[in-house]
Amino acid sequence: MKKRDFYYELPQELIAQRPLERRDASRMMAVKRESGEIAHKHFYDLPDFLNAGDLLIMNDSRVLPARLYGVKEGDGAGAKVETLLLKQMGRNEWECIVKPGRKLRSGARVRFGEELLGEIKEVLSDGNRIMKFEYEGNFFDVLDRVGMLPLPHYITEELEDGERYQTVYSKELGSAAAPTAGLHFTDEIIEKLHAKGINTAFVTLHVGLGTFRPVKEEEIEDHKMHTESYSISEETAELIKKTKAEGGRVIAVGTTSCRTLESVAKKCGDICADEGSTDIFIYPGYKFKVIDGLITNFHLPESTLIMLVSAFAGYENTMKCYREAVEQRYRFYSLGDSMLIL
């Protein structure tokens, strides 16, 4: 298929810039995969669409305050530097994106407030840097004090409450972006699900900024996916098997949970406890091995995420739903509305 097959017109004003006051007040487009039937609901209606014995799989990754603003030391002292942490490479070393990159060669040192000092150890072939940090105490405690959440480029306003870019069940630090399908959940919604006999379980996939990387190749099969690390526990794996055996549905909360489950099934031949990294690319024609349902947000045109949704819901269904969402003035992208596909 062609990249342009996944294009749709989106008015700029439909890109959500701030979260709603209530997480579960977001709209929810409920879609039937087989018929393409659409119902316009709200996220607090979610329990009405699920049955006792169904299982929701959630990504419990937590977003790092990975955006750092500092000043250069030594040659060119005082120059402002923006650094974005991508991936931990060692105890004190991280792969980073730095701006302005051309002035930050190996050996350059950057001061981030009073508590953190970074030195560039290596310039990678793609322009990213390996930076080694000096600090006292726990690195993540320091990061909490000096770092900022790395909001996507299409969100131009700072959040008043950083927790609104974290899910209520986030736990495992490591993501550069939120698993946004989970942002709609509240503790109350989860309690209602449990009261109805609907189970929840967790996987961890640390979201990389590659999730926002555009597809450049016209033939989508030529696109190379970014790599992300994941883990799935024995408890979650066994609960998935039990749910399947008893006729329940496994519903992935977000494309990250979906990619984790499908990656593990591809690797193991079945669901099993596992950890590793994945660059799985799911697009129309893919045969799903685990999931029976998907909760997701509305994604960028021509992105790998809308391709994954199209693989699950069907291409024609998906593009029809997106046109409907635009017509009905849904809120799009990370802080926007949701979609339930069953």
Tab-separated table of C-alpha atoms in Angstrom:
chain	number	residue	atom	x	y	z
A	1	MET	CA	0.000	0.000	0.000
A	2	LYS	CA	0.996	3.618	-0.481
A	3	LYS	CA	1.641	6.125	2.270
A	4	ARG	CA	-0.883	8.488	0.679
A	5	ASP	CA	-3.611	5.863	1.152
A	6	PHE	CA	-3.592	6.838	4.846
A	7	TYR	CA	-3.937	10.582	4.355
A	8	TYR	CA	-6.952	12.522	5.586
A	9	GLU	CA	-7.714	16.229	5.899
A	10	LEU	CA	-7.631	17.475	9.477
A	11	PRO	CA	-8.463	21.073	10.437
A	12	GLN	CA	-5.791	22.483	12.754
A	13	GLU	CA	-8.369	23.479	15.359
A	14	LEU	CA	-9.277	19.807	15.974
A	15	ILE	CA	-5.810	19.025	17.374
A	16	ALA	CA	-6.348	18.958	21.147
A	17	GLN	CA	-4.019	21.382	22.962
A	18	ARG	CA	-5.122	20.675	26.524
A	19	PRO	CA	-6.829	17.826	28.363
A	20	LEU	CA	-10.467	17.981	29.384
A	21	GLU	CA	-11.219	18.729	33.024
A	22	ARG	CA	-12.387	15.125	33.501
A	23	ARG	CA	-10.326	12.350	31.957
A	24	ASP	CA	-13.319	10.107	31.237
A	25	ALA	CA	-15.408	12.934	29.714
A	26	SER	CA	-13.651	12.511	26.373
A	27	ARG	CA	-15.801	11.320	23.518
A	28	MET	CA	-15.527	7.695	22.427
A	29	MET	CA	-16.292	6.437	18.949
A	30	ALA	CA	-17.378	2.808	19.338
A	31	VAL	CA	-16.808	0.820	16.143
A	32	LYS	CA	-17.867	-2.699	15.193
A	33	ARG	CA	-15.160	-4.335	13.100
A	34	GLU	CA	-17.459	-6.659	11.178
A	35	SER	CA	-20.203	-4.232	10.187
A	36	GLY	CA	-18.420	-0.889	10.423
A	37	GLU	CA	-21.302	0.385	12.572
A	38	ILE	CA	-20.403	3.514	14.544
A	39	ALA	CA	-21.821	4.787	17.840
A	40	HIS	CA	-20.896	8.139	19.373
A	41	LYS	CA	-20.441	7.798	23.119
A	42	HIS	CA	-18.215	9.028	25.954
A	43	PHE	CA	-15.380	7.194	27.623
A	44	TYR	CA	-17.338	6.791	30.842
A	45	ASP	CA	-19.648	4.501	28.791
A	46	LEU	CA	-16.813	1.996	28.275
A	47	PRO	CA	-18.087	-0.599	30.816
A	48	ASP	CA	-21.340	-0.875	28.830
A	49	PHE	CA	-19.432	-2.277	25.843
A	50	LEU	CA	-17.479	-4.939	27.723
A	51	ASN	CA	-18.502	-8.292	29.201
A	52	ALA	CA	-17.608	-10.128	32.378
A	53	GLY	CA	-14.534	-12.206	31.596
A	54	ASP	CA	-13.045	-9.674	29.170
A	55	LEU	CA	-9.487	-8.535	29.849
A	56	LEU	CA	-7.974	-5.086	29.296
A	57	ILE	CA	-4.208	-4.969	28.783
A	58	MET	CA	-2.684	-1.647	29.830
A	59	ASN	CA	0.798	-0.218	29.368
A	60	ASP	CA	2.062	0.931	32.778
A	61	SER	CA	5.052	2.863	31.419
A	62	ARG	CA	5.548	6.318	32.887
A	63	VAL	CA	6.844	9.327	30.954
A	64	LEU	CA	10.229	10.657	31.973
A	65	PRO	CA	10.665	14.420	32.421
A	66	ALA	CA	13.135	13.929	29.604
A	67	ARG	CA	13.380	17.453	28.149
A	68	LEU	CA	16.283	19.397	29.650
A	69	TYR	CA	17.234	23.042	29.118
A	70	GLY	CA	20.815	24.013	29.890
A	71	VAL	CA	23.757	26.199	28.958
A	72	LYS	CA	27.053	25.273	27.365
A	73	GLU	CA	30.268	25.457	29.393
A	74	GLY	CA	33.790	26.100	28.077
A	75	ASP	CA	34.064	27.225	24.445
A	76	GLY	CA	30.876	29.123	23.589
A	77	ALA	CA	29.904	29.300	27.267
A	78	GLY	CA	26.387	30.494	27.950
A	79	ALA	CA	24.848	29.232	24.711
A	80	LYS	CA	21.420	27.729	25.342
A	81	VAL	CA	21.088	23.982	24.778
A	82	GLU	CA	17.972	21.803	24.574
A	83	THR	CA	18.443	18.097	25.272
A	84	LEU	CA	15.934	15.287	24.954
A	85	LEU	CA	16.705	11.948	26.607
A	86	LEU	CA	15.809	9.012	24.369
A	87	LYS	CA	17.302	5.844	25.777
A	88	GLN	CA	19.474	4.861	28.719
A	89	MET	CA	22.704	3.289	27.434
A	90	GLY	CA	24.513	2.721	30.716
A	91	ARG	CA	24.396	3.728	34.370
A	92	ASN	CA	24.998	7.435	33.659
A	93	GLU	CA	24.868	7.518	29.862
A	94	TRP	CA	21.889	8.309	27.625
A	95	GLU	CA	21.265	8.584	23.920
A	96	CYS	CA	19.956	12.110	23.356
A	97	ILE	CA	18.796	14.587	20.765
A	98	VAL	CA	20.527	17.942	21.263
A	99	LYS	CA	19.822	21.373	19.793
A	100	PRO	CA	21.719	23.118	18.312
A	101	GLY	CA	23.566	19.952	17.334
A	102	ARG	CA	26.292	21.448	15.131
A	103	LYS	CA	27.868	23.242	18.103
A	104	LEU	CA	27.848	20.239	20.410
A	105	ARG	CA	30.664	17.893	19.492
A	106	SER	CA	32.389	15.211	21.575
A	107	GLY	CA	33.733	16.687	24.789
A	108	ALA	CA	31.217	19.528	24.979
A	109	ARG	CA	29.806	20.044	28.477
A	110	VAL	CA	26.340	21.345	29.327
A	111	ARG	CA	25.120	22.545	32.720
A	112	PHE	CA	21.462	21.867	33.561
A	113	GLY	CA	20.723	24.006	36.609
A	114	GLU	CA	22.730	23.463	39.762
A	115	GLU	CA	22.296	19.695	40.000
A	116	LEU	CA	23.166	18.149	36.654
A	117	LEU	CA	26.119	18.294	34.292
A	118	GLY	CA	26.309	16.482	30.957
A	119	GLU	CA	29.258	15.729	28.687
A	120	ILE	CA	28.926	14.530	25.113
A	121	LYS	CA	30.920	11.317	24.728
A	122	GLU	CA	29.989	10.341	21.168
A	123	VAL	CA	28.216	11.703	18.097
A	124	LEU	CA	26.185	8.969	16.400
A	125	SER	CA	25.693	8.551	12.655
A	126	ASP	CA	22.097	9.793	12.822
A	127	GLY	CA	23.125	12.969	14.651
A	128	ASN	CA	22.022	11.821	18.095
A	129	ARG	CA	24.532	12.058	20.942
A	130	ILE	CA	25.640	9.840	23.793
A	131	MET	CA	25.763	12.063	26.871
A	132	LYS	CA	27.256	11.133	30.228
A	133	PHE	CA	25.777	12.821	33.299
A	134	GLU	CA	27.309	13.859	36.609
A	135	TYR	CA	25.048	14.419	39.629
A	136	GLU	CA	24.647	13.604	43.303
A	137	GLY	CA	22.068	11.150	44.611
A	138	ASN	CA	19.488	9.412	42.417
A	139	PHE	CA	19.419	10.410	38.738
A	140	PHE	CA	15.643	10.122	38.411
A	141	ASP	CA	15.076	12.274	41.496
A	142	VAL	CA	17.326	14.920	39.962
A	143	LEU	CA	15.475	14.583	36.653
A	144	ASP	CA	12.160	15.172	38.412
A	145	ARG	CA	13.488	18.508	39.660
A	146	VAL	CA	15.253	19.814	36.544
A	147	GLY	CA	13.478	18.099	33.639
A	148	MET	CA	10.223	18.766	31.801
A	149	LEU	CA	7.748	16.426	30.133
A	150	PRO	CA	8.493	16.062	26.393
A	151	LEU	CA	5.105	16.929	24.891
A	152	PRO	CA	4.583	16.106	21.193
A	153	HIS	CA	5.479	18.823	18.689
A	154	TYR	CA	1.838	19.463	17.802
A	155	ILE	CA	0.996	20.482	21.398
A	156	THR	CA	2.067	24.096	21.662
A	157	GLU	CA	0.847	24.838	25.203
A	158	GLU	CA	2.531	23.734	28.419
A	159	LEU	CA	0.391	21.582	30.713
A	160	GLU	CA	-0.543	23.117	34.042
A	161	ASP	CA	-0.565	19.653	35.622
A	162	GLY	CA	2.068	17.261	34.306
A	163	GLU	CA	0.164	14.289	35.714
A	164	ARG	CA	-2.449	14.783	32.993
A	165	TYR	CA	0.182	13.460	30.543
A	166	GLN	CA	0.541	10.329	32.696
A	167	THR	CA	-1.964	7.495	33.025
A	168	VAL	CA	-3.428	6.974	36.509
A	169	TYR	CA	-1.784	3.538	36.560
A	170	SER	CA	1.669	4.587	35.276
A	171	LYS	CA	4.486	3.050	37.267
A	172	GLU	CA	7.574	2.075	35.250
A	173	LEU	CA	9.690	5.125	34.317
A	174	GLY	CA	11.107	5.050	30.814
A	175	SER	CA	8.881	6.564	28.110
A	176	ALA	CA	9.626	9.632	26.016
A	177	ALA	CA	5.902	9.963	25.220
A	178	ALA	CA	2.714	8.866	26.949
A	179	PRO	CA	0.758	5.725	25.985
A	180	THR	CA	-2.112	8.095	25.299
A	181	ALA	CA	-5.019	5.658	24.948
A	182	GLY	CA	-4.765	5.134	28.688
A	183	LEU	CA	-5.094	8.827	29.559
A	184	HIS	CA	-8.911	8.519	29.560
A	185	PHE	CA	-9.009	6.029	32.438
A	186	THR	CA	-9.847	7.078	35.986
A	187	ASP	CA	-9.663	5.029	39.163
A	188	GLU	CA	-13.478	5.095	39.215
A	189	ILE	CA	-13.777	3.654	35.699
A	190	ILE	CA	-11.359	0.861	36.610
A	191	GLU	CA	-13.393	0.104	39.745
A	192	LYS	CA	-16.585	-0.107	37.658
A	193	LEU	CA	-14.887	-2.478	35.223
A	194	HIS	CA	-13.729	-4.736	38.042
A	195	ALA	CA	-17.185	-4.665	39.651
A	196	LYS	CA	-18.632	-5.946	36.366
A	197	GLY	CA	-16.134	-8.832	36.242
A	198	ILE	CA	-13.869	-7.245	33.635
A	199	ASN	CA	-10.198	-7.861	34.391
A	200	THR	CA	-7.159	-5.652	33.910
A	201	ALA	CA	-3.498	-6.543	33.561
A	202	PHE	CA	-0.307	-4.733	32.653
A	203	VAL	CA	2.543	-4.858	30.207
A	204	THR	CA	5.364	-2.351	29.914
A	205	LEU	CA	6.498	-0.808	26.653
A	206	HIS	CA	8.628	2.304	26.887
A	207	VAL	CA	7.406	4.628	24.158
A	208	GLY	CA	10.136	6.222	22.054
A	209	LEU	CA	9.942	9.420	20.040
A	210	GLY	CA	10.033	7.242	16.955
A	211	THR	CA	6.297	6.883	17.477
A	212	PHE	CA	6.028	10.399	15.983
A	213	ARG	CA	8.532	9.764	13.196
A	214	PRO	CA	6.860	10.275	9.817
A	215	VAL	CA	6.745	7.544	7.214
A	216	LYS	CA	8.931	8.856	4.384
A	217	GLU	CA	8.829	5.932	1.969
A	218	GLU	CA	5.928	5.945	-0.481
A	219	GLU	CA	5.635	2.149	-0.284
A	220	ILE	CA	4.789	1.557	3.371
A	221	GLU	CA	6.448	-1.866	3.363
A	222	ASP	CA	9.797	-0.068	2.938
A	223	HIS	CA	9.434	1.871	6.202
A	224	LYS	CA	11.826	0.864	8.995
A	225	MET	CA	10.232	0.955	12.440
A	226	HIS	CA	11.893	2.332	15.550
A	227	THR	CA	12.809	-0.102	18.334
A	228	GLU	CA	11.186	-0.008	21.778
A	229	SER	CA	11.798	-2.122	24.879
A	230	TYR	CA	8.998	-4.127	26.483
A	231	SER	CA	8.265	-6.644	29.216
A	232	ILE	CA	5.339	-8.899	30.067
A	233	SER	CA	5.070	-10.762	33.352
A	234	GLU	CA	4.171	-14.388	33.965
A	235	GLU	CA	1.009	-13.213	35.756
A	236	THR	CA	-0.188	-11.202	32.739
A	237	ALA	CA	0.689	-13.967	30.280
A	238	GLU	CA	-1.262	-16.547	32.289
A	239	LEU	CA	-4.281	-14.254	32.631
A	240	ILE	CA	-4.353	-13.752	28.853
A	241	LYS	CA	-4.265	-17.522	28.300
A	242	LYS	CA	-7.010	-18.042	30.880
A	243	THR	CA	-9.191	-15.340	29.296
A	244	LYS	CA	-8.830	-16.899	25.851
A	245	ALA	CA	-9.539	-20.398	27.153
A	246	GLU	CA	-12.733	-19.223	28.835
A	247	GLY	CA	-14.035	-17.337	25.791
A	248	GLY	CA	-13.266	-13.811	26.986
A	249	ARG	CA	-11.872	-11.056	24.828
A	250	VAL	CA	-8.398	-9.544	25.149
A	251	ILE	CA	-8.565	-5.801	24.522
A	252	ALA	CA	-5.381	-3.794	24.114
A	253	VAL	CA	-5.420	-0.318	25.620
A	254	GLY	CA	-3.367	1.523	23.028
A	255	THR	CA	-1.165	0.645	20.105
A	256	THR	CA	1.759	0.146	22.509
A	257	SER	CA	-0.028	-2.651	24.385
A	258	CYS	CA	-1.065	-4.132	21.041
A	259	ARG	CA	2.507	-4.072	19.712
A	260	THR	CA	3.784	-5.700	22.899
A	261	LEU	CA	1.295	-8.577	22.784
A	262	GLU	CA	1.687	-9.208	19.075
A	263	SER	CA	5.499	-9.044	19.337
A	264	VAL	CA	5.559	-11.613	22.124
A	265	ALA	CA	3.187	-13.949	20.273
A	266	LYS	CA	5.301	-13.663	17.133
A	267	LYS	CA	8.476	-14.439	19.087
A	268	CYS	CA	7.139	-17.196	21.363
A	269	GLY	CA	4.464	-18.706	19.139
A	270	ASP	CA	2.048	-17.976	21.993
A	271	ILE	CA	1.786	-15.537	24.869
A	272	CYS	CA	4.539	-16.047	27.421
A	273	ALA	CA	6.448	-14.056	30.011
A	274	ASP	CA	9.129	-12.187	28.104
A	275	GLU	CA	11.190	-9.038	27.837
A	276	GLY	CA	13.194	-7.581	25.015
A	277	SER	CA	12.858	-5.053	22.230
A	278	THR	CA	10.537	-4.883	19.249
A	279	ASP	CA	10.406	-3.138	15.901
A	280	ILE	CA	7.195	-4.832	14.778
A	281	PHE	CA	5.379	-2.910	12.021
A	282	ILE	CA	1.667	-3.698	11.781
A	283	TYR	CA	-0.217	-2.581	8.676
A	284	PRO	CA	-3.134	-3.938	6.611
A	285	GLY	CA	-2.683	-7.615	5.811
A	286	TYR	CA	-1.300	-8.425	9.251
A	287	LYS	CA	-2.985	-11.388	10.988
A	288	PHE	CA	-3.526	-10.603	14.656
A	289	LYS	CA	-2.551	-13.386	17.040
A	290	VAL	CA	-3.747	-12.081	20.408
A	291	ILE	CA	-6.019	-9.059	20.548
A	292	ASP	CA	-9.795	-9.088	20.072
A	293	GLY	CA	-10.342	-5.391	20.680
A	294	LEU	CA	-8.465	-2.101	20.730
A	295	ILE	CA	-8.847	1.209	22.547
A	296	THR	CA	-6.927	3.982	20.844
A	297	ASN	CA	-6.859	7.708	20.114
A	298	PHE	CA	-7.118	9.368	16.703
A	299	HIS	CA	-3.713	9.430	15.032
A	300	LEU	CA	-1.735	11.523	12.572
A	301	PRO	CA	-2.342	11.124	8.834
A	302	GLU	CA	0.094	8.724	7.142
A	303	SER	CA	1.478	7.538	10.497
A	304	THR	CA	2.371	3.972	11.465
A	305	LEU	CA	-0.327	4.231	14.155
A	306	ILE	CA	-3.212	4.803	11.735
A	307	MET	CA	-1.773	1.930	9.685
A	308	LEU	CA	-1.965	-0.360	12.728
A	309	VAL	CA	-5.560	0.689	13.389
A	310	SER	CA	-6.384	0.030	9.722
A	311	ALA	CA	-4.896	-3.448	10.008
A	312	PHE	CA	-7.213	-4.225	12.921
A	313	ALA	CA	-10.430	-2.410	11.994
A	314	GLY	CA	-10.066	-2.750	8.227
A	315	TYR	CA	-8.776	-0.047	5.905
A	316	GLU	CA	-12.129	1.170	4.574
A	317	ASN	CA	-13.687	1.113	8.050
A	318	THR	CA	-10.832	3.102	9.509
A	319	MET	CA	-10.782	5.837	6.899
A	320	LYS	CA	-14.580	6.137	7.129
A	321	CYS	CA	-14.303	6.508	10.914
A	322	TYR	CA	-11.681	9.222	10.576
A	323	ARG	CA	-13.813	11.171	8.113
A	324	GLU	CA	-16.735	10.826	10.524
A	325	ALA	CA	-14.571	11.992	13.426
A	326	VAL	CA	-13.614	15.138	11.512
A	327	GLU	CA	-17.248	15.812	10.571
A	328	GLN	CA	-18.363	15.303	14.188
A	329	ARG	CA	-15.581	17.570	15.488
A	330	TYR	CA	-13.785	14.981	17.596
A	331	ARG	CA	-10.585	16.101	19.326
A	332	PHE	CA	-7.485	14.524	17.768
A	333	TYR	CA	-4.089	13.162	18.816
A	334	SER	CA	-2.483	12.674	22.227
A	335	LEU	CA	-4.829	14.801	24.373
A	336	GLY	CA	-7.878	14.126	22.212
A	337	ASP	CA	-10.798	11.709	22.121
A	338	SER	CA	-10.855	7.930	21.973
A	339	MET	CA	-11.927	5.079	19.758
A	340	LEU	CA	-13.099	1.609	20.847
A	341	ILE	CA	-12.871	-1.104	18.196
A	342	LEU	CA	-14.526	-4.483	18.905
